[in-house]
mmCIF file of C-alpha atoms and ligand atoms in Angstrom:
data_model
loop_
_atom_site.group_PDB
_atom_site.id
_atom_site.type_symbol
_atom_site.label_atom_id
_atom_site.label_comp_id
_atom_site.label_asym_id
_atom_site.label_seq_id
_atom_site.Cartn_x
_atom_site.Cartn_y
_atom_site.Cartn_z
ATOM 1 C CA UNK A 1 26.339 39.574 -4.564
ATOM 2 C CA UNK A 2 23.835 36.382 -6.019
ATOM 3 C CA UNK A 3 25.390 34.374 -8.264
ATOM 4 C CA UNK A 4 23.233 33.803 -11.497
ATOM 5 C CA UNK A 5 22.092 30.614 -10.632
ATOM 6 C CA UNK A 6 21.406 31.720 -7.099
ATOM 7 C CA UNK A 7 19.237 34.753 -8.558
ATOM 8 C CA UNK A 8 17.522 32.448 -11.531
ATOM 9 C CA UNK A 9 16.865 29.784 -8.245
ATOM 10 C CA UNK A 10 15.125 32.835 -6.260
ATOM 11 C CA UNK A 11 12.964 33.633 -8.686
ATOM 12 C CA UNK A 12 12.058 29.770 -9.123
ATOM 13 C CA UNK A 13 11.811 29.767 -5.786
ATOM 14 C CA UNK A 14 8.952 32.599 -5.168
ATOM 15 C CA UNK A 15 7.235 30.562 -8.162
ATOM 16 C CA UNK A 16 6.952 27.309 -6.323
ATOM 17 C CA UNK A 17 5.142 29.187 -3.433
ATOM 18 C CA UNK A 18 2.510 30.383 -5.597
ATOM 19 C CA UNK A 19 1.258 26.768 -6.761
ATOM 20 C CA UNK A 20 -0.236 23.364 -5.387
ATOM 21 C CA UNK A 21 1.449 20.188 -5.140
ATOM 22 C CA UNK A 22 -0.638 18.647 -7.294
ATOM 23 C CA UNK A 23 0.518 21.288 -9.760
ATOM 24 C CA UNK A 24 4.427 21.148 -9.291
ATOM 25 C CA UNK A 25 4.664 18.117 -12.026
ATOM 26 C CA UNK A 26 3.052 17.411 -15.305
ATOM 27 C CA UNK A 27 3.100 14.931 -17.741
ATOM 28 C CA UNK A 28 5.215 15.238 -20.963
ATOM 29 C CA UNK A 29 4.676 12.627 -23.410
ATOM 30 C CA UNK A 30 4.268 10.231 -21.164
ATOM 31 C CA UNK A 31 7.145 11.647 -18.831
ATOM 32 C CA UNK A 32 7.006 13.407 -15.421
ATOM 33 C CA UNK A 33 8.458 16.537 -15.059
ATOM 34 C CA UNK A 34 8.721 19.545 -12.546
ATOM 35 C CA UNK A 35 6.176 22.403 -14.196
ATOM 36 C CA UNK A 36 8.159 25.507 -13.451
ATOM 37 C CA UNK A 37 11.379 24.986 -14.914
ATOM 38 C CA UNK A 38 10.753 22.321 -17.883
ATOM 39 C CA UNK A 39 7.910 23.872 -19.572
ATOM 40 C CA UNK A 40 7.330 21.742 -22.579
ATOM 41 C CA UNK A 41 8.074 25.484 -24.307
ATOM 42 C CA UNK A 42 11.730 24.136 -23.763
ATOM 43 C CA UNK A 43 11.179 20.968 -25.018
ATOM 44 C CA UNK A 44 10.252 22.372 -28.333
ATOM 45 C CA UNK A 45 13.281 24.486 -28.415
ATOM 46 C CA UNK A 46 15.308 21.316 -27.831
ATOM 47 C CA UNK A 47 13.874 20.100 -30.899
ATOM 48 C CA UNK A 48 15.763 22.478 -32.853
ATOM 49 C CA UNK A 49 18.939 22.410 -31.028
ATOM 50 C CA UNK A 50 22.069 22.510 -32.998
ATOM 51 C CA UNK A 51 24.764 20.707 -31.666
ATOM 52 C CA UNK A 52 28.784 21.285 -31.799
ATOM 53 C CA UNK A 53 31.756 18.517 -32.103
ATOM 54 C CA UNK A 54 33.433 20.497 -29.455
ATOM 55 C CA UNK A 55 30.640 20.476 -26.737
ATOM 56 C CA UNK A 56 30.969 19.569 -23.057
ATOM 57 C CA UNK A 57 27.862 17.030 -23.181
ATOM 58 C CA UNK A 58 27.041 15.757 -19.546
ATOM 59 C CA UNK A 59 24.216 13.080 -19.001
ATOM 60 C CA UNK A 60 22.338 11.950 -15.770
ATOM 61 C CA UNK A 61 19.630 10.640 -14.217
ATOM 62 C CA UNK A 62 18.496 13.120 -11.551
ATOM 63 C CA UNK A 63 20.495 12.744 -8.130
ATOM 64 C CA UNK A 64 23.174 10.500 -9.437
ATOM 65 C CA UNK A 65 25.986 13.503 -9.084
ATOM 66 C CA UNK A 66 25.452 15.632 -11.919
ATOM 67 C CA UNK A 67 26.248 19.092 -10.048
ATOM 68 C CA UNK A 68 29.792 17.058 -8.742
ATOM 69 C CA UNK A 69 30.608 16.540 -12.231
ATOM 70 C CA UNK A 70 29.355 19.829 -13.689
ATOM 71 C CA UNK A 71 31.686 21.461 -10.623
ATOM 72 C CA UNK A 72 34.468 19.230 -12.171
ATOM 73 C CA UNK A 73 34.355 19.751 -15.763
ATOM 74 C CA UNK A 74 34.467 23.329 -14.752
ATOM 75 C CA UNK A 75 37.736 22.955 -13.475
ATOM 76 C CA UNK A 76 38.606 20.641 -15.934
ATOM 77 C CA UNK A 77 37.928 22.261 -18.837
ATOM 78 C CA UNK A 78 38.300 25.716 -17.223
ATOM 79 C CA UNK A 79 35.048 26.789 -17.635
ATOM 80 C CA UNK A 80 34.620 29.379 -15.579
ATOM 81 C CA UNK A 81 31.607 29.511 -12.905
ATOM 82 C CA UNK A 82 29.547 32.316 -14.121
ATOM 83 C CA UNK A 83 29.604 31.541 -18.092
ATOM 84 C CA UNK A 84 25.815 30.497 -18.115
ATOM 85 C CA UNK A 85 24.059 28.994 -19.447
ATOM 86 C CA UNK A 86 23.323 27.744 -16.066
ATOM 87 C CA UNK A 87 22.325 25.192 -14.747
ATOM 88 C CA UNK A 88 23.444 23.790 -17.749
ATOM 89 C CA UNK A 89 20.529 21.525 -18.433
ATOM 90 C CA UNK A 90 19.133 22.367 -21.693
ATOM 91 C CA UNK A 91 15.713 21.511 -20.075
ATOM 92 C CA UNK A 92 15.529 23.754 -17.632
ATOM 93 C CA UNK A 93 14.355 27.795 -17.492
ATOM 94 C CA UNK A 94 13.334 29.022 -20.795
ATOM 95 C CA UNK A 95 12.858 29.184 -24.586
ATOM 96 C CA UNK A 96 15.110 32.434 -24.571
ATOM 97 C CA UNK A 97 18.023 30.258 -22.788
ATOM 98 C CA UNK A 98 18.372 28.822 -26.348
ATOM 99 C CA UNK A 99 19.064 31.583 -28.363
ATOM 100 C CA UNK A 100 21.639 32.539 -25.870
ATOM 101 C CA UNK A 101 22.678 28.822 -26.259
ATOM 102 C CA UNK A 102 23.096 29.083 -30.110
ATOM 103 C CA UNK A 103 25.515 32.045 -29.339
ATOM 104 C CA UNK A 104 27.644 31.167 -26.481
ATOM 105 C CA UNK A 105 31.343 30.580 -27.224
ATOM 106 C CA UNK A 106 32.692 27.174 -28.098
ATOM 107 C CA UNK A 107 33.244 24.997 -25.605
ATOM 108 C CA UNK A 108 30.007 24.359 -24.282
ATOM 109 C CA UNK A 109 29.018 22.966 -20.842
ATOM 110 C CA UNK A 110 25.515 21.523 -21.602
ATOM 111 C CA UNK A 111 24.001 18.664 -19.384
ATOM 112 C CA UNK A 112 20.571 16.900 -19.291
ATOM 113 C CA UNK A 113 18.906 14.247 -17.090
ATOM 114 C CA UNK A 114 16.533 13.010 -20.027
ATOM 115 C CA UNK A 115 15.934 9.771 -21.041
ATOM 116 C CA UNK A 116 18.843 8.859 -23.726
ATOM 117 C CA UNK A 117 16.330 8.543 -26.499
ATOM 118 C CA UNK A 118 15.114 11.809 -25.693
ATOM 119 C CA UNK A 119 18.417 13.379 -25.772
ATOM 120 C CA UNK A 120 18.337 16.418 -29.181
ATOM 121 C CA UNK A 121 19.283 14.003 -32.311
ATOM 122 C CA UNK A 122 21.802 16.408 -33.429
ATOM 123 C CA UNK A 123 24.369 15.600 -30.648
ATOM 124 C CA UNK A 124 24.530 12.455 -32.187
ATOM 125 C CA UNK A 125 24.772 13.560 -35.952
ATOM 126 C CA UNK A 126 28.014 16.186 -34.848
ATOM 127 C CA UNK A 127 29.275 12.798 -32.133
ATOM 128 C CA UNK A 128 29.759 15.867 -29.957
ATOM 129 C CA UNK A 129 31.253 13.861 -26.740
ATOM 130 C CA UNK A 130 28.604 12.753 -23.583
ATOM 131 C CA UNK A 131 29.941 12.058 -19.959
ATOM 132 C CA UNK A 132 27.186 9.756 -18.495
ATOM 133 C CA UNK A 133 27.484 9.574 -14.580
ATOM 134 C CA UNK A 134 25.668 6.750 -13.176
ATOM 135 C CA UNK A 135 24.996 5.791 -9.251
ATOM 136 C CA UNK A 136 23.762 2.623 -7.966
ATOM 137 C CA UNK A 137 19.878 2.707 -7.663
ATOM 138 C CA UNK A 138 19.336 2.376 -3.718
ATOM 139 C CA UNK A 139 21.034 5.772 -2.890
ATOM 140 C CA UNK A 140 19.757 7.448 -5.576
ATOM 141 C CA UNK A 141 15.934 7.013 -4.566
ATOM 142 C CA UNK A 142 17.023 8.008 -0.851
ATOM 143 C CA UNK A 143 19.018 11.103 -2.377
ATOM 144 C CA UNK A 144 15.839 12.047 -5.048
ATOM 145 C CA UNK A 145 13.579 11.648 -1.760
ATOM 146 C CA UNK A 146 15.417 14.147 0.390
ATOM 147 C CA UNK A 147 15.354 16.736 -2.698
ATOM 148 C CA UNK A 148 12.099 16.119 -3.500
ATOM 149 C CA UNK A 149 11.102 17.532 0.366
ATOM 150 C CA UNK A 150 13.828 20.191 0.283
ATOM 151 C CA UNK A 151 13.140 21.480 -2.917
ATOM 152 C CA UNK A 152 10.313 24.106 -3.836
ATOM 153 C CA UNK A 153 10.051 22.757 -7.212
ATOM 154 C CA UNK A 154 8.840 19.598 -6.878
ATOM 155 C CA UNK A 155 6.404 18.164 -4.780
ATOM 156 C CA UNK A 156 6.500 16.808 -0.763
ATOM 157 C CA UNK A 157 6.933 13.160 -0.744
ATOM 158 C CA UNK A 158 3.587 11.996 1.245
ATOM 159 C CA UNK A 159 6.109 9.233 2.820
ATOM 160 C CA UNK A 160 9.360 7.592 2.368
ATOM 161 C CA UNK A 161 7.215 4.325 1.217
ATOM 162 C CA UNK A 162 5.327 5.758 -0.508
ATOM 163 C CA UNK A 163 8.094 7.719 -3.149
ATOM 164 C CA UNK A 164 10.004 4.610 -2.926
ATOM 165 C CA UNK A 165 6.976 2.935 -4.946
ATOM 166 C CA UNK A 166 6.722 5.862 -7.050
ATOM 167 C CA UNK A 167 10.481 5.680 -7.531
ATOM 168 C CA UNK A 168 9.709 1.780 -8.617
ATOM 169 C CA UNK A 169 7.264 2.813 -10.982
ATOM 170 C CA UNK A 170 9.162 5.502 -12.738
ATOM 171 C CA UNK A 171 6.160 8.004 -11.432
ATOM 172 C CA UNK A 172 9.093 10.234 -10.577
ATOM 173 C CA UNK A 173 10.306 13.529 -12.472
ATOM 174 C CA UNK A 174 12.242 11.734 -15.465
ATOM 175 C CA UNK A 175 10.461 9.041 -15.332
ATOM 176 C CA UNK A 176 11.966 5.766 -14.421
ATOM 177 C CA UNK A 177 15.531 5.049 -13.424
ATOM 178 C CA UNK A 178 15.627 1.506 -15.234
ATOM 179 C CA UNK A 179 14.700 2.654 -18.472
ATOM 180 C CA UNK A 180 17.236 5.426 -18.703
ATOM 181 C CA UNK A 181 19.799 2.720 -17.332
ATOM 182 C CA UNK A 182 18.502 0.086 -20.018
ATOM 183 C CA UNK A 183 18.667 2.596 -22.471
ATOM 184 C CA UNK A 184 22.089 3.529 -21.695
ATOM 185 C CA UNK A 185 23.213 0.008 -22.201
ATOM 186 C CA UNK A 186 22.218 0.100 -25.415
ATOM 187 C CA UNK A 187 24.950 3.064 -26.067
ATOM 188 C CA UNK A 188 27.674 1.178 -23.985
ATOM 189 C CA UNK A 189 30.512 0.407 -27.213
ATOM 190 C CA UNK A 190 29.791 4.189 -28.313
ATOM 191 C CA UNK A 191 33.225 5.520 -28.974
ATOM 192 C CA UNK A 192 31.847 9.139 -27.897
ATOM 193 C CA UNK A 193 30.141 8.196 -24.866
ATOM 194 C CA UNK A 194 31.866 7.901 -21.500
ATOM 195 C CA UNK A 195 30.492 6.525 -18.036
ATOM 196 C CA UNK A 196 31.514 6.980 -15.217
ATOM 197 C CA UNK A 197 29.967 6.328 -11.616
ATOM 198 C CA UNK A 198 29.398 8.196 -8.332
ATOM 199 C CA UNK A 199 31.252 5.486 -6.761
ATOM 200 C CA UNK A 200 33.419 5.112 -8.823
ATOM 201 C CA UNK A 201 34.367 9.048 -7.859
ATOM 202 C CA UNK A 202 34.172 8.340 -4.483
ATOM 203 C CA UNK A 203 36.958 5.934 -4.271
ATOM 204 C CA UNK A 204 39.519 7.171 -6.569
ATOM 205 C CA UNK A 205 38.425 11.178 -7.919
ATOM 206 C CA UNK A 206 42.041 11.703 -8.581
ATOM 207 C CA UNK A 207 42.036 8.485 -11.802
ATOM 208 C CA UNK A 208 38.456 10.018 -12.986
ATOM 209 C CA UNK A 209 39.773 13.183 -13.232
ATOM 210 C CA UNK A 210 42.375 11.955 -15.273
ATOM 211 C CA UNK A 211 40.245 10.101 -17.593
ATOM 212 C CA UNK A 212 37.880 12.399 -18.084
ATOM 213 C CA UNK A 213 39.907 15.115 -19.239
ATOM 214 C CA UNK A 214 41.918 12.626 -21.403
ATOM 215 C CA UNK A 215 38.310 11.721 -22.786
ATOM 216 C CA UNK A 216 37.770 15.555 -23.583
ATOM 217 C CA UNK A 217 40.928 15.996 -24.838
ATOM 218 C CA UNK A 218 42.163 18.335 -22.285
ATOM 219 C CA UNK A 219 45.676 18.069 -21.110
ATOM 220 C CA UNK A 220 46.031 18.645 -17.198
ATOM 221 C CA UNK A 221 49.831 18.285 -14.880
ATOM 222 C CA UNK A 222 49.554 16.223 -11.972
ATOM 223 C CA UNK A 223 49.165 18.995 -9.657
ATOM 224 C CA UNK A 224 46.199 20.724 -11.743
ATOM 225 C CA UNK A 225 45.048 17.287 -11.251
ATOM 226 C CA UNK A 226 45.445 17.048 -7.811
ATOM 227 C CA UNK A 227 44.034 20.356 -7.243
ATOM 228 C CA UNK A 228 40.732 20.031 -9.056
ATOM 229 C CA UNK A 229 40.932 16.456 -6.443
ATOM 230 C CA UNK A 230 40.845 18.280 -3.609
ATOM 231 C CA UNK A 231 38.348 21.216 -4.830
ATOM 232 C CA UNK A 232 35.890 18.640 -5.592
ATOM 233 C CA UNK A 233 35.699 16.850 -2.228
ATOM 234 C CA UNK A 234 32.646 16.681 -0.976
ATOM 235 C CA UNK A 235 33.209 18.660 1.996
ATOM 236 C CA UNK A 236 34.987 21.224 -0.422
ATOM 237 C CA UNK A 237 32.084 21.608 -2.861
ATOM 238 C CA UNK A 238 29.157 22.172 -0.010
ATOM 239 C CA UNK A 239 31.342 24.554 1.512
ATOM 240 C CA UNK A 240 31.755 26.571 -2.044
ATOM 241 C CA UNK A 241 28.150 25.516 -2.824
ATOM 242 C CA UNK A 242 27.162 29.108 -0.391
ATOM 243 C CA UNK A 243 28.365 30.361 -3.779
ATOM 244 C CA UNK A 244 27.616 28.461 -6.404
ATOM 245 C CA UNK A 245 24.197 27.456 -5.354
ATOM 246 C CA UNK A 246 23.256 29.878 -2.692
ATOM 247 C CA UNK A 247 20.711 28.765 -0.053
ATOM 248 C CA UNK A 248 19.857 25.998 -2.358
ATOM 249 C CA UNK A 249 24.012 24.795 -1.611
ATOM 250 C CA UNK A 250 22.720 22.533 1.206
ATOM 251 C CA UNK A 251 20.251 20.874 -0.339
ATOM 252 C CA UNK A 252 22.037 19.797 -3.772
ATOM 253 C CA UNK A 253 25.510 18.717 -1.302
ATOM 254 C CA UNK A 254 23.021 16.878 1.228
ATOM 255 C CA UNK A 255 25.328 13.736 2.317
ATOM 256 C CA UNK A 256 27.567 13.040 0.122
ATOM 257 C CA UNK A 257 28.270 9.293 0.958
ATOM 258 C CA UNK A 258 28.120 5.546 -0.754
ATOM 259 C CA UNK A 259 25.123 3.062 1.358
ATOM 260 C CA UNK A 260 23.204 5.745 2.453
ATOM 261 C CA UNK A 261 20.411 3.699 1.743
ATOM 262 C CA UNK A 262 20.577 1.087 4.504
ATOM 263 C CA UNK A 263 19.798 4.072 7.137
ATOM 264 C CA UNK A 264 16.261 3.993 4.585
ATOM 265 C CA UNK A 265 15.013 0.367 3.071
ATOM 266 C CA UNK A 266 13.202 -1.931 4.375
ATOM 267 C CA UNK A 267 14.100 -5.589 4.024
ATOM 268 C CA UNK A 268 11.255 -6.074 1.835
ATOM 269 C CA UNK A 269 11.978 -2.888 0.021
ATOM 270 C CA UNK A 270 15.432 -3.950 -0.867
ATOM 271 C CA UNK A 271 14.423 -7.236 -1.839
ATOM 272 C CA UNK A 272 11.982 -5.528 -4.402
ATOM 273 C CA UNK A 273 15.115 -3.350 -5.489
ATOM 274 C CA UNK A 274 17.021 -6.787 -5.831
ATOM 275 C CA UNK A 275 14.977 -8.588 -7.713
ATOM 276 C CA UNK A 276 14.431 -5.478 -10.057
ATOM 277 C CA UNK A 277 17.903 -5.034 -10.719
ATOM 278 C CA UNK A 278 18.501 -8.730 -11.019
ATOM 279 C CA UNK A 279 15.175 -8.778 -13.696
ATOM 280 C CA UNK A 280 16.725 -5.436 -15.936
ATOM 281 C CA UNK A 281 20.127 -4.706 -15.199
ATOM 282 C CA UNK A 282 22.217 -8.217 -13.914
ATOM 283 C CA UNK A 283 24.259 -9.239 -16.823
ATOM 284 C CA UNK A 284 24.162 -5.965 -18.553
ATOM 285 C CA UNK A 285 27.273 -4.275 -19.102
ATOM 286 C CA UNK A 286 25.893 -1.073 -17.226
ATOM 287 C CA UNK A 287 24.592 -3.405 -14.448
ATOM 288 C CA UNK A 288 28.425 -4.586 -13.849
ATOM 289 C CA UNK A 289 29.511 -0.913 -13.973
ATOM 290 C CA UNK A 290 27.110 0.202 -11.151
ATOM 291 C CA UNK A 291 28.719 -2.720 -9.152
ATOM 292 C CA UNK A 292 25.400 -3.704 -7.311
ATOM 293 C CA UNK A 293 26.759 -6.502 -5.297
ATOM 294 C CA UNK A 294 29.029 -4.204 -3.682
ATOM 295 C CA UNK A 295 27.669 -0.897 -3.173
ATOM 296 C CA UNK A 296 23.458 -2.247 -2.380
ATOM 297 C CA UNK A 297 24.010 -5.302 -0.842
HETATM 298 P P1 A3P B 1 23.127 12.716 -1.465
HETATM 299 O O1 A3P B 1 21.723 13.234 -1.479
HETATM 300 O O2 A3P B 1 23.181 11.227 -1.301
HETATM 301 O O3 A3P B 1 23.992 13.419 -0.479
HETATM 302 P P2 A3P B 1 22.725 15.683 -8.337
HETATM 303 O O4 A3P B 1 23.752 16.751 -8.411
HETATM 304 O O5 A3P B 1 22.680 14.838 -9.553
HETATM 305 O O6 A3P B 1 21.425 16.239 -7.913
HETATM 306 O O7 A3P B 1 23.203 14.659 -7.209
HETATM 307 C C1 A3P B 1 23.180 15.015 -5.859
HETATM 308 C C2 A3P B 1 23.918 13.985 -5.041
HETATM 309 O O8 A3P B 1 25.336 14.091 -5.287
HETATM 310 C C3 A3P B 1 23.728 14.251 -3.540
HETATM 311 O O9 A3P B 1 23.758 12.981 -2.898
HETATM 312 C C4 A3P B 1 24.970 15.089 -3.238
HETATM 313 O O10 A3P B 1 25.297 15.160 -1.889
HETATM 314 C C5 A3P B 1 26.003 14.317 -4.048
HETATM 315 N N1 A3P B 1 27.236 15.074 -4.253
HETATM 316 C C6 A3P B 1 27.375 16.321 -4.755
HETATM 317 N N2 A3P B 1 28.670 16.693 -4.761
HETATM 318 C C7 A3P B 1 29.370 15.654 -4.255
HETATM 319 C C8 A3P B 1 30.757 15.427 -3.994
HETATM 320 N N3 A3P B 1 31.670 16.350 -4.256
HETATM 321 N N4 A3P B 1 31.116 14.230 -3.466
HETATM 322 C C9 A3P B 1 30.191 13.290 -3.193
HETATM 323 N N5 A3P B 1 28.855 13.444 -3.400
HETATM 324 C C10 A3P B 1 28.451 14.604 -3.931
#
């Protein structure tokens, strides 16, 4: 039996076939994304999305762990795997998701990778709750180049230098990572807004468990704590992923690991990542979060 995401990723999947490369991203004001499954139909739904105080709001630019956390806050918030709307981005599939949206029980498990600014005004008017998830730039532009050549959806990278320049000049689906993290920055002292980091995950998941659920309010023992720890391993979630995300499972779990990168960059390509961060992000209070001296140096 397909899951629902495996069956919606199937038909996604036959889509892709059907069109160029060229064709697999467009331009939506002034932002790259993949054609077939943010059709600026959805982005007009958006527009008219009506938030709730009690939604599950989960934020992230693309590769930075968002299908961890949305396996966590699953758990966490016992959501169970096959209440759609899934994925959960709300700017993915299509116009109909949002009716379907408007109706779906309270709580909600909605996510996005947009740019903050871009994110529905109304989640800020009801200060429903976001859950940003951040991961130091270097291994996200090696992790967004190995999807971008598994995936269907989005176009073969012509190189590894070459999508590391695009990745530099936010010419990537999204658009670029700095902005998003500059704009986050600007939301750091919001009382409603949470970040946490992939690293941060990856050295202690059991004390982000806990402080996300005490974030969403959701009371958990110690050993429903622990539990949701060890069903969120990496190893634990590409093994479920055969379920959760069908043949797709391999691709979204690729790795899995902090300082991928080094098997990747150049010396002159970190440099140029250096002396970006250092330009946008040293002294920021996002910057210190991502911990760049330790996890890209
Ligand atoms: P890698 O490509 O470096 O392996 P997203 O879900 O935002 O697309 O992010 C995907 C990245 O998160 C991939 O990174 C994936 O392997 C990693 N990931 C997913 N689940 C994970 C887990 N439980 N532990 C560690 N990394 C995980």
């Amino acid at each position: 039996m397909s899951s629902p995401l495996e069956k919606q990723m199937q038909r996604i999947m036959e889509e892709a076939k059907n069109m160029t490369e060229k064709d697999k991203l467009y331009m939506y004001k002034g932002v790259l994304y993949p054609t077939i499954v943010c059709k600026p139909e959805n982005f007009k739904a958006i527009e008219n999305f009506e938030a709730r105080e009690d939604d599950i709001m989960l934020a992230a630019y693309p590769k930075c762990g968002f299908n961890w956390m949305v396996g966590m806050i699953r758990k966490i918030a016992d959501i169970p795997e096959k209440r759609p709307p899934i994925p959960p981005l709300l700017e993915f599939s299509n116009p109909e998701k949002y009716q379907f949206i408007n109706e779906a029980p309270s709580p909600r498990l909605l996510g996005t990778h947009m740019h903050p600014d871009n994110i529905p005004a109304s989640i800020a008017e009801k200060k429903t709750k976001i859950l940003v998830v951040l991961r130091n730039p270097k291994d996200t532009v090696v992790s967004f180049f190995h999807f971008t050549n598994k995936n269907p959806v989005l176009p073969t990278a012509e190189s590894w230098d070459k999508f590391f320049a695009d990745f530099m000049s936010g010419e990537v689906p999204w658009g670029s990572y700095f902005d998003h993290a500059l704009s986050w920055e600007k939301r750091i002292d919001n009382p409603n807004i949470m970040f946490v980091t992939y690293e941060d995950m990856k050295e202690n998941l059991i004390e982000e468990i806990k402080q996300i659920a005490n974030f969403f309010n959701f009371t958990l023992s110690e050993e429903q704590v622990n539990t949701i720890a060890q069903e969120s391993t990496f190893t634990a979630m590409k093994e479920s992923s055969k379920h959760t995300h069908g043949q797709m499972g391999n691709v979204f779990f690729r790795k899995g690991e902090v300082g991928d990168w080094k098997n990747h960059f150049s010396e002159d390509q970190s440099k140029e990542m250096d002396a970006r961060f250092e330009k946008c992000l040293a002294g920021t209070k996002i910057g210190a979060r991502l911990k760049y001296d330790i996890y890209c140096q």
